[in-house]
Amino acid sequence: MANSLRSEVIKLYKNLLYLGREYPKGADYFRSRLKAAFLKNKDETDPEKIKQLIARGEFVIKELEALYFLRKYRAMKQRY
């Protein structure tokens, strides 16, 4: 794996780990699922496949952000 791709994967993992702290089912549940997903693809060497997996991870980040935003919006709407 190229060094630049390696750093992108590590950055993606750290971002997902950070976002997983507020996951509705708990941080431990999210961390275990995240680790399993990354370990499943740890032996991937094809740069194109790695880029696809990174893109999928970035999509998951956007979905998590949307989930958290929606949860905060619903909480605010209930209060007023």
PDB file of C-alpha atoms in Angstrom:
ATOM      1  CA  MET A   1       0.000   0.000   0.000  1.00  0.00           C
ATOM      2  CA  ALA A   2       1.344   3.405  -0.919  1.00  0.00           C
ATOM      3  CA  ASN A   3       2.369   5.628   1.940  1.00  0.00           C
ATOM      4  CA  SER A   4      -0.173   8.324   1.016  1.00  0.00           C
ATOM      5  CA  LEU A   5      -2.991   5.775   0.968  1.00  0.00           C
ATOM      6  CA  ARG A   6      -1.849   4.427   4.321  1.00  0.00           C
ATOM      7  CA  SER A   7      -2.055   7.877   5.873  1.00  0.00           C
ATOM      8  CA  GLU A   8      -5.522   8.390   4.340  1.00  0.00           C
ATOM      9  CA  VAL A   9      -6.723   5.094   5.816  1.00  0.00           C
ATOM     10  CA  ILE A  10      -5.358   5.970   9.256  1.00  0.00           C
ATOM     11  CA  LYS A  11      -6.961   9.419   9.080  1.00  0.00           C
ATOM     12  CA  LEU A  12     -10.276   7.844   8.064  1.00  0.00           C
ATOM     13  CA  TYR A  13     -10.092   5.372  10.941  1.00  0.00           C
ATOM     14  CA  LYS A  14      -9.383   8.152  13.451  1.00  0.00           C
ATOM     15  CA  ASN A  15     -12.240  10.290  12.119  1.00  0.00           C
ATOM     16  CA  LEU A  16     -14.663   7.388  12.313  1.00  0.00           C
ATOM     17  CA  LEU A  17     -13.471   6.509  15.801  1.00  0.00           C
ATOM     18  CA  TYR A  18     -14.046  10.098  16.890  1.00  0.00           C
ATOM     19  CA  LEU A  19     -17.535  10.215  15.371  1.00  0.00           C
ATOM     20  CA  GLY A  20     -18.409   6.860  16.910  1.00  0.00           C
ATOM     21  CA  ARG A  21     -18.323   8.285  20.420  1.00  0.00           C
ATOM     22  CA  GLU A  22     -21.889   9.571  20.027  1.00  0.00           C
ATOM     23  CA  TYR A  23     -23.281   6.536  18.198  1.00  0.00           C
ATOM     24  CA  PRO A  24     -26.794   5.643  19.441  1.00  0.00           C
ATOM     25  CA  LYS A  25     -25.937   2.001  20.212  1.00  0.00           C
ATOM     26  CA  GLY A  26     -22.847   3.014  22.138  1.00  0.00           C
ATOM     27  CA  ALA A  27     -19.216   3.731  21.470  1.00  0.00           C
ATOM     28  CA  ASP A  28     -18.100   0.178  22.283  1.00  0.00           C
ATOM     29  CA  TYR A  29     -20.520  -1.293  19.731  1.00  0.00           C
ATOM     30  CA  PHE A  30     -19.330   1.154  17.083  1.00  0.00           C
ATOM     31  CA  ARG A  31     -15.638   0.591  17.866  1.00  0.00           C
ATOM     32  CA  SER A  32     -15.946  -3.185  17.581  1.00  0.00           C
ATOM     33  CA  ARG A  33     -17.786  -2.943  14.250  1.00  0.00           C
ATOM     34  CA  LEU A  34     -15.292  -0.397  12.938  1.00  0.00           C
ATOM     35  CA  LYS A  35     -12.315  -2.521  13.918  1.00  0.00           C
ATOM     36  CA  ALA A  36     -13.860  -5.612  12.308  1.00  0.00           C
ATOM     37  CA  ALA A  37     -14.490  -3.721   9.061  1.00  0.00           C
ATOM     38  CA  PHE A  38     -10.916  -2.428   8.900  1.00  0.00           C
ATOM     39  CA  LEU A  39      -9.395  -5.799   9.813  1.00  0.00           C
ATOM     40  CA  LYS A  40     -11.460  -7.495   7.120  1.00  0.00           C
ATOM     41  CA  ASN A  41      -9.746  -5.360   4.472  1.00  0.00           C
ATOM     42  CA  LYS A  42      -6.282  -5.095   6.010  1.00  0.00           C
ATOM     43  CA  ASP A  43      -4.640  -7.318   3.378  1.00  0.00           C
ATOM     44  CA  GLU A  44      -5.934  -5.310   0.420  1.00  0.00           C
ATOM     45  CA  THR A  45      -3.074  -4.213  -1.856  1.00  0.00           C
ATOM     46  CA  ASP A  46      -4.844  -2.937  -4.985  1.00  0.00           C
ATOM     47  CA  PRO A  47      -4.719   0.907  -4.887  1.00  0.00           C
ATOM     48  CA  GLU A  48      -8.017   1.256  -6.770  1.00  0.00           C
ATOM     49  CA  LYS A  49      -9.830  -1.042  -4.356  1.00  0.00           C
ATOM     50  CA  ILE A  50      -8.326   0.855  -1.413  1.00  0.00           C
ATOM     51  CA  LYS A  51      -9.560   4.144  -2.889  1.00  0.00           C
ATOM     52  CA  GLN A  52     -13.052   2.645  -3.227  1.00  0.00           C
ATOM     53  CA  LEU A  53     -12.972   1.544   0.396  1.00  0.00           C
ATOM     54  CA  ILE A  54     -11.828   5.016   1.478  1.00  0.00           C
ATOM     55  CA  ALA A  55     -14.687   6.562  -0.496  1.00  0.00           C
ATOM     56  CA  ARG A  56     -17.112   4.207   1.239  1.00  0.00           C
ATOM     57  CA  GLY A  57     -15.692   5.241   4.610  1.00  0.00           C
ATOM     58  CA  GLU A  58     -16.127   8.916   3.746  1.00  0.00           C
ATOM     59  CA  PHE A  59     -19.745   8.185   2.809  1.00  0.00           C
ATOM     60  CA  VAL A  60     -20.231   6.595   6.231  1.00  0.00           C
ATOM     61  CA  ILE A  61     -18.801   9.748   7.831  1.00  0.00           C
ATOM     62  CA  LYS A  62     -21.357  11.884   5.990  1.00  0.00           C
ATOM     63  CA  GLU A  63     -24.177   9.551   7.051  1.00  0.00           C
ATOM     64  CA  LEU A  64     -23.072   9.692  10.699  1.00  0.00           C
ATOM     65  CA  GLU A  65     -22.917  13.478  10.606  1.00  0.00           C
ATOM     66  CA  ALA A  66     -26.419  13.578   9.135  1.00  0.00           C
ATOM     67  CA  LEU A  67     -27.651  11.182  11.825  1.00  0.00           C
ATOM     68  CA  TYR A  68     -26.209  13.328  14.613  1.00  0.00           C
ATOM     69  CA  PHE A  69     -27.539  16.547  13.090  1.00  0.00           C
ATOM     70  CA  LEU A  70     -31.003  15.048  12.763  1.00  0.00           C
ATOM     71  CA  ARG A  71     -30.916  13.810  16.349  1.00  0.00           C
ATOM     72  CA  LYS A  72     -29.947  17.274  17.619  1.00  0.00           C
ATOM     73  CA  TYR A  73     -32.657  18.884  15.477  1.00  0.00           C
ATOM     74  CA  ARG A  74     -35.304  16.533  16.847  1.00  0.00           C
ATOM     75  CA  ALA A  75     -34.193  17.206  20.419  1.00  0.00           C
ATOM     76  CA  MET A  76     -34.407  20.967  19.871  1.00  0.00           C
ATOM     77  CA  LYS A  77     -37.790  20.665  18.194  1.00  0.00           C
ATOM     78  CA  GLN A  78     -39.198  18.739  21.177  1.00  0.00           C
ATOM     79  CA  ARG A  79     -38.033  21.412  23.600  1.00  0.00           C
ATOM     80  CA  TYR A  80     -39.824  24.291  21.867  1.00  0.00           C
TER      81      TYR A  80
END
